[in-house]
PDB file of C-alpha atoms in Angstrom:
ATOM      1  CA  UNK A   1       0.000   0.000   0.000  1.00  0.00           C
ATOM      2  CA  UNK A   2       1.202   3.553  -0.992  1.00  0.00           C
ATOM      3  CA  UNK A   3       1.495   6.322   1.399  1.00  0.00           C
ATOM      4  CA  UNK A   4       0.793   9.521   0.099  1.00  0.00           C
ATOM      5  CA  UNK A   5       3.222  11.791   1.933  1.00  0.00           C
ATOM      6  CA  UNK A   6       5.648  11.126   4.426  1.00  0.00           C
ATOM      7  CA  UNK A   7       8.418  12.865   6.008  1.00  0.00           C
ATOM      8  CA  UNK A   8      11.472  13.216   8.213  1.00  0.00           C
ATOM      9  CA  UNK A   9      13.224  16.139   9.641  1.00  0.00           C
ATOM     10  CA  UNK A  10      17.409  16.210  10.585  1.00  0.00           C
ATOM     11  CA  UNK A  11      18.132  19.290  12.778  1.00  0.00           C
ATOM     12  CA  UNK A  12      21.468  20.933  11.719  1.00  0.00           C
ATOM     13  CA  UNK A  13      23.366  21.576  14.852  1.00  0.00           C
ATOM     14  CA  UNK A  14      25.773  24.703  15.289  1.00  0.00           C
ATOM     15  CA  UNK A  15      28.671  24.831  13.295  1.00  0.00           C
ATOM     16  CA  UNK A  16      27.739  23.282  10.484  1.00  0.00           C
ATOM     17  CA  UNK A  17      27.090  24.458   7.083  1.00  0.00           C
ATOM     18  CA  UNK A  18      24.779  22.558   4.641  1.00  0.00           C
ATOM     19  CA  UNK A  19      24.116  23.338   0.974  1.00  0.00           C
ATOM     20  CA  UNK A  20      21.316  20.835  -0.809  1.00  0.00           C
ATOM     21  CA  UNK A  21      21.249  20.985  -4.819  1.00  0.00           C
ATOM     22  CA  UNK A  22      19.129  18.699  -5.986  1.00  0.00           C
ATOM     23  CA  UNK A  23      19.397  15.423  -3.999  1.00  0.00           C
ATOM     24  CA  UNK A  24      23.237  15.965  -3.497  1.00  0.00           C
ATOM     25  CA  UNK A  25      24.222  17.122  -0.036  1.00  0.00           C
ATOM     26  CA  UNK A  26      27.316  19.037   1.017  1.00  0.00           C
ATOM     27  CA  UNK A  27      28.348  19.358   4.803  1.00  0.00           C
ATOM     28  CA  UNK A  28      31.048  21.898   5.796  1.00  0.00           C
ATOM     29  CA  UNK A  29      32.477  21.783   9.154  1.00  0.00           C
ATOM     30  CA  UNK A  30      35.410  22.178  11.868  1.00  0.00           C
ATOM     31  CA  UNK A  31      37.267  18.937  10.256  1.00  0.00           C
ATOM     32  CA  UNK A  32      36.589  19.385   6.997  1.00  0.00           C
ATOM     33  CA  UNK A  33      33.893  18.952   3.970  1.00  0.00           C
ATOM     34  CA  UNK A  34      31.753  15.889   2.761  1.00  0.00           C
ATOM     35  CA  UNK A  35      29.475  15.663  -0.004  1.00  0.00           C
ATOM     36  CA  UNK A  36      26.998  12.692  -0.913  1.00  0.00           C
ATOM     37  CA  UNK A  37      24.529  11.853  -3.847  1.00  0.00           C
ATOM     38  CA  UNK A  38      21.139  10.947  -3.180  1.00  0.00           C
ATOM     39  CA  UNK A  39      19.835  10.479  -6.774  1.00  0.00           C
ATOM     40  CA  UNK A  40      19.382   6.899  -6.760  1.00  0.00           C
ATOM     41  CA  UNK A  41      16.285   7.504  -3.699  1.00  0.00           C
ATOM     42  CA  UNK A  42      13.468   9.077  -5.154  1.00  0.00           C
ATOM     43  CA  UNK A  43      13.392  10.962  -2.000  1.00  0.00           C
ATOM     44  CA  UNK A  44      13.249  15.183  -1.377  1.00  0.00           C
ATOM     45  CA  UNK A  45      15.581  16.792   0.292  1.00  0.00           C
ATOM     46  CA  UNK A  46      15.500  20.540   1.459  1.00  0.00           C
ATOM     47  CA  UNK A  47      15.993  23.013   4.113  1.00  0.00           C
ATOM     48  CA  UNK A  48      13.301  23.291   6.325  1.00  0.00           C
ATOM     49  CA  UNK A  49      12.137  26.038   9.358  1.00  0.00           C
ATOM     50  CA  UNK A  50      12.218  29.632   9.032  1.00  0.00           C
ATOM     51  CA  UNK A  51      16.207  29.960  10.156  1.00  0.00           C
ATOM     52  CA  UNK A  52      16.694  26.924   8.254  1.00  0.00           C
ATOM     53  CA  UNK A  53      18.108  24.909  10.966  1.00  0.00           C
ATOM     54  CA  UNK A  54      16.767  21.353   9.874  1.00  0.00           C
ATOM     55  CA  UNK A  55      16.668  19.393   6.595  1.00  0.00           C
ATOM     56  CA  UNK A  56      13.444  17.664   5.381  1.00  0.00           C
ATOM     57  CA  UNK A  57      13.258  14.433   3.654  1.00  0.00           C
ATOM     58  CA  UNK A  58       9.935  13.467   1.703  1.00  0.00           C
ATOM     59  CA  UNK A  59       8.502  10.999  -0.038  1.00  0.00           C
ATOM     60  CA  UNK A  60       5.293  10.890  -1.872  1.00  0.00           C
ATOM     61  CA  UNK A  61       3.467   8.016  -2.833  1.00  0.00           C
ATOM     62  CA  UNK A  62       6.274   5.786  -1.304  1.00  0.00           C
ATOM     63  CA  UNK A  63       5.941   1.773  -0.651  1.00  0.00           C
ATOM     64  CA  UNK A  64       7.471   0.288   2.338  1.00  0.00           C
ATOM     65  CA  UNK A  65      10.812  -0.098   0.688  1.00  0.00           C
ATOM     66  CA  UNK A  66      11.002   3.899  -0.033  1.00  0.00           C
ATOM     67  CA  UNK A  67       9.976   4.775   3.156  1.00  0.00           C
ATOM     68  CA  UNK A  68      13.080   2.600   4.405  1.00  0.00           C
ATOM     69  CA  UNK A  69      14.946   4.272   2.187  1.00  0.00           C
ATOM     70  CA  UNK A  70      14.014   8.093   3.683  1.00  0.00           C
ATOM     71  CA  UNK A  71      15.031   6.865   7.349  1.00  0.00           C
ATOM     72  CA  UNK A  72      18.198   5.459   5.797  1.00  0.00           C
ATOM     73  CA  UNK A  73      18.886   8.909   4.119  1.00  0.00           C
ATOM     74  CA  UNK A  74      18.659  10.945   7.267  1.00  0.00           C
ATOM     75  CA  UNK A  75      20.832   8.195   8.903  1.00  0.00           C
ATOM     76  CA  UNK A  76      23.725   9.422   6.273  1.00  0.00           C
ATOM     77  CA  UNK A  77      23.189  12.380   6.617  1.00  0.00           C
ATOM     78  CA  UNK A  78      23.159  12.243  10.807  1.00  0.00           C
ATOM     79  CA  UNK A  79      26.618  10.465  10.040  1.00  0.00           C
ATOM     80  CA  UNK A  80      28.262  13.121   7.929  1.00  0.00           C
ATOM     81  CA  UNK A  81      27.180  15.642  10.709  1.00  0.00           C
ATOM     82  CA  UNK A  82      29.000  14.164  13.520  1.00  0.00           C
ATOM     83  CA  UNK A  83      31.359  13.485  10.756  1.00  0.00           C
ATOM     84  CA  UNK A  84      32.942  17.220   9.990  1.00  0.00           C
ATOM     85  CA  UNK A  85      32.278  17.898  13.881  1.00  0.00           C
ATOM     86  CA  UNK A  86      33.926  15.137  15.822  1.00  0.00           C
ATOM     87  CA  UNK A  87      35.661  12.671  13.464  1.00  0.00           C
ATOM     88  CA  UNK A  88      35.343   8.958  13.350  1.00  0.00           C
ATOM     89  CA  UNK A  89      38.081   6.861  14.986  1.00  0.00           C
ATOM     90  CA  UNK A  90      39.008   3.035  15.061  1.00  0.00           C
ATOM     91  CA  UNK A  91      40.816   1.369  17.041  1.00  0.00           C
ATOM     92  CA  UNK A  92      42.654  -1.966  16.472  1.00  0.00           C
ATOM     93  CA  UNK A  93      45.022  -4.032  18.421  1.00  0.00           C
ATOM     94  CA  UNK A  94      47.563  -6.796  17.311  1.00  0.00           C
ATOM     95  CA  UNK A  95      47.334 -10.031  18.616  1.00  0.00           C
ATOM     96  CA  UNK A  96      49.927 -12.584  18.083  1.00  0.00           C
ATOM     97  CA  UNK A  97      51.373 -15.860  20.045  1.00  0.00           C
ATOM     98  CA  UNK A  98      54.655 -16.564  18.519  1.00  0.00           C
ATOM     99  CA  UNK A  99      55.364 -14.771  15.784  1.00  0.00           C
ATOM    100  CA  UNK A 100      55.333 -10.840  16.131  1.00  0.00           C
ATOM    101  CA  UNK A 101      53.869  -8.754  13.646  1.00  0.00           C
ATOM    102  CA  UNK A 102      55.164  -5.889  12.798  1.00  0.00           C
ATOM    103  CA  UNK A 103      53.089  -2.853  11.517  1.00  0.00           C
ATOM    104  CA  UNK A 104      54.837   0.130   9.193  1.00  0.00           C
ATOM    105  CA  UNK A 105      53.351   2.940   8.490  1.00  0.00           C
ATOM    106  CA  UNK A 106      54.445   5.003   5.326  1.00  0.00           C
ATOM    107  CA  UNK A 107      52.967   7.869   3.110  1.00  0.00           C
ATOM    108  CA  UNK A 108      51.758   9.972   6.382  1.00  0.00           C
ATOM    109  CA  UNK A 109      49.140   7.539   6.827  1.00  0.00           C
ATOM    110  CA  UNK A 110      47.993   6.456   3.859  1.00  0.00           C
ATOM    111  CA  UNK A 111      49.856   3.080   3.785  1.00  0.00           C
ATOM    112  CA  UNK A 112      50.462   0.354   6.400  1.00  0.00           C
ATOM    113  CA  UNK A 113      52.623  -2.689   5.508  1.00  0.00           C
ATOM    114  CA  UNK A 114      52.036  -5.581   7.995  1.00  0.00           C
ATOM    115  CA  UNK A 115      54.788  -8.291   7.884  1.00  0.00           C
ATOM    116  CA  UNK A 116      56.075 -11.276  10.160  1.00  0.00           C
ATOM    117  CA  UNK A 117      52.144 -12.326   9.593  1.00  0.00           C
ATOM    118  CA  UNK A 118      52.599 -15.520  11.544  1.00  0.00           C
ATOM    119  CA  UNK A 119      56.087 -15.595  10.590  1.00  0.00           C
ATOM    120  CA  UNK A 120      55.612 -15.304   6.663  1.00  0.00           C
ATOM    121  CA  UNK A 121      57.780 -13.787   4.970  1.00  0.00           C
ATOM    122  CA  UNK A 122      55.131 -12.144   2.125  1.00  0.00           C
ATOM    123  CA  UNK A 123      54.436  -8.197   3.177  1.00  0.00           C
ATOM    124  CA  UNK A 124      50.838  -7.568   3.409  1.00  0.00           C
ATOM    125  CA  UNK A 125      50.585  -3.668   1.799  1.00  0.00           C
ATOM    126  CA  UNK A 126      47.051  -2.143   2.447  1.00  0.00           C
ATOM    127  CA  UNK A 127      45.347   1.468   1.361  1.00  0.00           C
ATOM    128  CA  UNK A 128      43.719   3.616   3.344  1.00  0.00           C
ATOM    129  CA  UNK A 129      40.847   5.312   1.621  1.00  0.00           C
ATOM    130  CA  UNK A 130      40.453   9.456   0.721  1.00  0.00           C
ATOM    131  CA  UNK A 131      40.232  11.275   3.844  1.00  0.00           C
ATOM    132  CA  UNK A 132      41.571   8.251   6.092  1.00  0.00           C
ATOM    133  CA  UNK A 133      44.943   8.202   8.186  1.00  0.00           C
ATOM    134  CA  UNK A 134      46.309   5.233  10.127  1.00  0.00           C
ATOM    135  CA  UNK A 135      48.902   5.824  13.109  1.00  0.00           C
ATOM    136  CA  UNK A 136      50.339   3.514  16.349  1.00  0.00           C
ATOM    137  CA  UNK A 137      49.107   4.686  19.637  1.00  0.00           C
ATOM    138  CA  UNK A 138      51.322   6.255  21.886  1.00  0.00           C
ATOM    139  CA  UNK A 139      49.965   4.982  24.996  1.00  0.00           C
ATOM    140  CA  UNK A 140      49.391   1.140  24.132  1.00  0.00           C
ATOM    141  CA  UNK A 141      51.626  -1.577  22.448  1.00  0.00           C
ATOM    142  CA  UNK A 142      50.539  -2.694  19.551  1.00  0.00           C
ATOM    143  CA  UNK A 143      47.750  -0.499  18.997  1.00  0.00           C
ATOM    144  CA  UNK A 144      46.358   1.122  15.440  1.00  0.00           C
ATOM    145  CA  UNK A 145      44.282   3.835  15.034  1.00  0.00           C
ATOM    146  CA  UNK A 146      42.480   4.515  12.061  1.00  0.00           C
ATOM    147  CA  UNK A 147      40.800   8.368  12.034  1.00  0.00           C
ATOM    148  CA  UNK A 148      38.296  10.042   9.426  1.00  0.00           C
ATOM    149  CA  UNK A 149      35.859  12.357   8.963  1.00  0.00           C
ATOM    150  CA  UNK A 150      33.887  10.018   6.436  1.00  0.00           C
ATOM    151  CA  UNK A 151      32.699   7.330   8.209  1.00  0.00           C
ATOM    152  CA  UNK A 152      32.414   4.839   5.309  1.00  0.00           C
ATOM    153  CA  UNK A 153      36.073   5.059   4.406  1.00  0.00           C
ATOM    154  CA  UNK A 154      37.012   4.896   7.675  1.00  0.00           C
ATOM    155  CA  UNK A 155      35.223   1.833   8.520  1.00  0.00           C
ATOM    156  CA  UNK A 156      35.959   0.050   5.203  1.00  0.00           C
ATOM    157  CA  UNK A 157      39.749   1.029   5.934  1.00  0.00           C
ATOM    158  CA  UNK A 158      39.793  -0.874   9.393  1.00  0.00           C
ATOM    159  CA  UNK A 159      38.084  -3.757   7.418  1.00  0.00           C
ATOM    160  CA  UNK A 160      40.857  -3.840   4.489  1.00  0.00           C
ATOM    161  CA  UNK A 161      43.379  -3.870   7.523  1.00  0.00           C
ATOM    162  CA  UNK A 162      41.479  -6.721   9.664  1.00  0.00           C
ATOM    163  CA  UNK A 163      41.043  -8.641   6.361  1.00  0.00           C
ATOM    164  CA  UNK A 164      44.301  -8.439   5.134  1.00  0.00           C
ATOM    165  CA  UNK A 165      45.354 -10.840   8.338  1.00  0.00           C
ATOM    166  CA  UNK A 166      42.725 -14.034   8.275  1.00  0.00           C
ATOM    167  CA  UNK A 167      43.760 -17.015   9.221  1.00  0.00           C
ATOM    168  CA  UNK A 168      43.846 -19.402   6.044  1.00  0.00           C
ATOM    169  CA  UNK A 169      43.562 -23.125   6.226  1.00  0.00           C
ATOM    170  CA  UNK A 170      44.305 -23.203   9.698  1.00  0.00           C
ATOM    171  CA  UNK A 171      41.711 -24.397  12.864  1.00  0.00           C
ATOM    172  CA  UNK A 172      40.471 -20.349  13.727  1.00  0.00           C
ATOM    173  CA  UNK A 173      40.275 -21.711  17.116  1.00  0.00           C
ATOM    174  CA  UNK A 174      43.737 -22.202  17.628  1.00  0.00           C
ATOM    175  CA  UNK A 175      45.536 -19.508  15.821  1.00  0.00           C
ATOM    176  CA  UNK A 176      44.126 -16.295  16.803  1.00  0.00           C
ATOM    177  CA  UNK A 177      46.491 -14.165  15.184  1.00  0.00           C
ATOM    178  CA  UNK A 178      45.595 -11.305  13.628  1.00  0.00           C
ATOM    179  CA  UNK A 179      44.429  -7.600  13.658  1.00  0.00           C
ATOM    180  CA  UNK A 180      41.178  -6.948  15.585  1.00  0.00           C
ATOM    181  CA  UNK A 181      39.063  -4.244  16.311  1.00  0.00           C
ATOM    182  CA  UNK A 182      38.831  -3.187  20.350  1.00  0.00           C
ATOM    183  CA  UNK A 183      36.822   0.529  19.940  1.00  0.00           C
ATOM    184  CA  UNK A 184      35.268   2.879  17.637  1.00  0.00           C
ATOM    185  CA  UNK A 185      33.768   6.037  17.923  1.00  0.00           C
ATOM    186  CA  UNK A 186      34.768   9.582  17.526  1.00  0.00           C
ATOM    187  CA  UNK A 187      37.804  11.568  18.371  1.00  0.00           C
ATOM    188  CA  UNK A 188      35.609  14.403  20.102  1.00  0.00           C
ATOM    189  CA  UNK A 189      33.814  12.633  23.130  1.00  0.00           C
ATOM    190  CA  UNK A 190      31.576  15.313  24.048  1.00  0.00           C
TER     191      UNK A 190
END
């Protein structure tokens, strides 16, 4: 069954700047600028309020699915707020029984090599997405912290690093090597 109208509102807290064209939405704020398409959703976006100080999202004549799709919208764009204000952060420790690995990180950031990978001799090399830096804590041994103000690429760059050290053809309740995620949130805890 269609429903004819429906709508959600995302208040724009202070500090941020927010400029809607079309279904593509650009957030400015203290750590930096992120902009995302909506044109796949048939969904509305605009500024709503008399100050403007919240975005609407509407659908008309939307199915169930749609209407999933408007909540998952202002989800994104809830994300990319806390986003440019606080900046994600993941962290990841190494664990190892034997053989310890040993973590690099070149290119400011961008790169981490990961070798001595239950003593093999290959070098694991992995990526960190746009907008994504990697660095060792100062406080803990063995500890990796991945920071972004996207939270997609951050995420997906903490994957690409967990992945990059599974266990192959071995019994995964044995050898527990590998890199592991212990935290995430944002840098900001306010």
């Amino acid at each position: 069954m269609k429903v004819i109208n429906s709508q959600e509102f995302v208040k724009i807290p202070k500090g941020v700047e927010v400029e809607v064209s079309g279904r593509v939405v650009k957030v400015t704020g203290k750590y930096g600028t992120l902009e995302r398409n909506f044109r796949h959703l048939p969904v509305v976006i605009e500024k709503y309020g008399k100050k403007q100080t919240a975005l609407k999202v509407e659908i008309w004549f939307g199915l169930s699915k749609h209407l999933a799709c408007m909540r998952t919208v202002c989800s994104h764009i809830e994300n990319m707020f806390t986003g440019v204000m606080k900046k994600f952060e993941y962290k990841q420790r190494l664990v190892y029984s034997h053989f310890p690995i040993n973590v690099n990180i070149l290119n400011g950031g961008k790169t981490v090599e990961i070798r001595n990978y239950l003593g093999e001799k290959c070098v694991r090399t992995v990526m960190m997405y746009p907008g994504v830096t990697c660095r060792k804590s100062e406080q803990t041994k063995d500890e990796l912290i991945i920071e972004g103000v996207d939270i997609d690429n951050t995420s997906m760059s903490a994957a690409k690093i967990h992945q990059s050290c599974l266990c192959k053809k071995k019994d995964i309740r044995k050898f527990l090597d590998g890199i592991y995620e212990c935290e995430s949130g944002t840098v900001d805890k306010e």
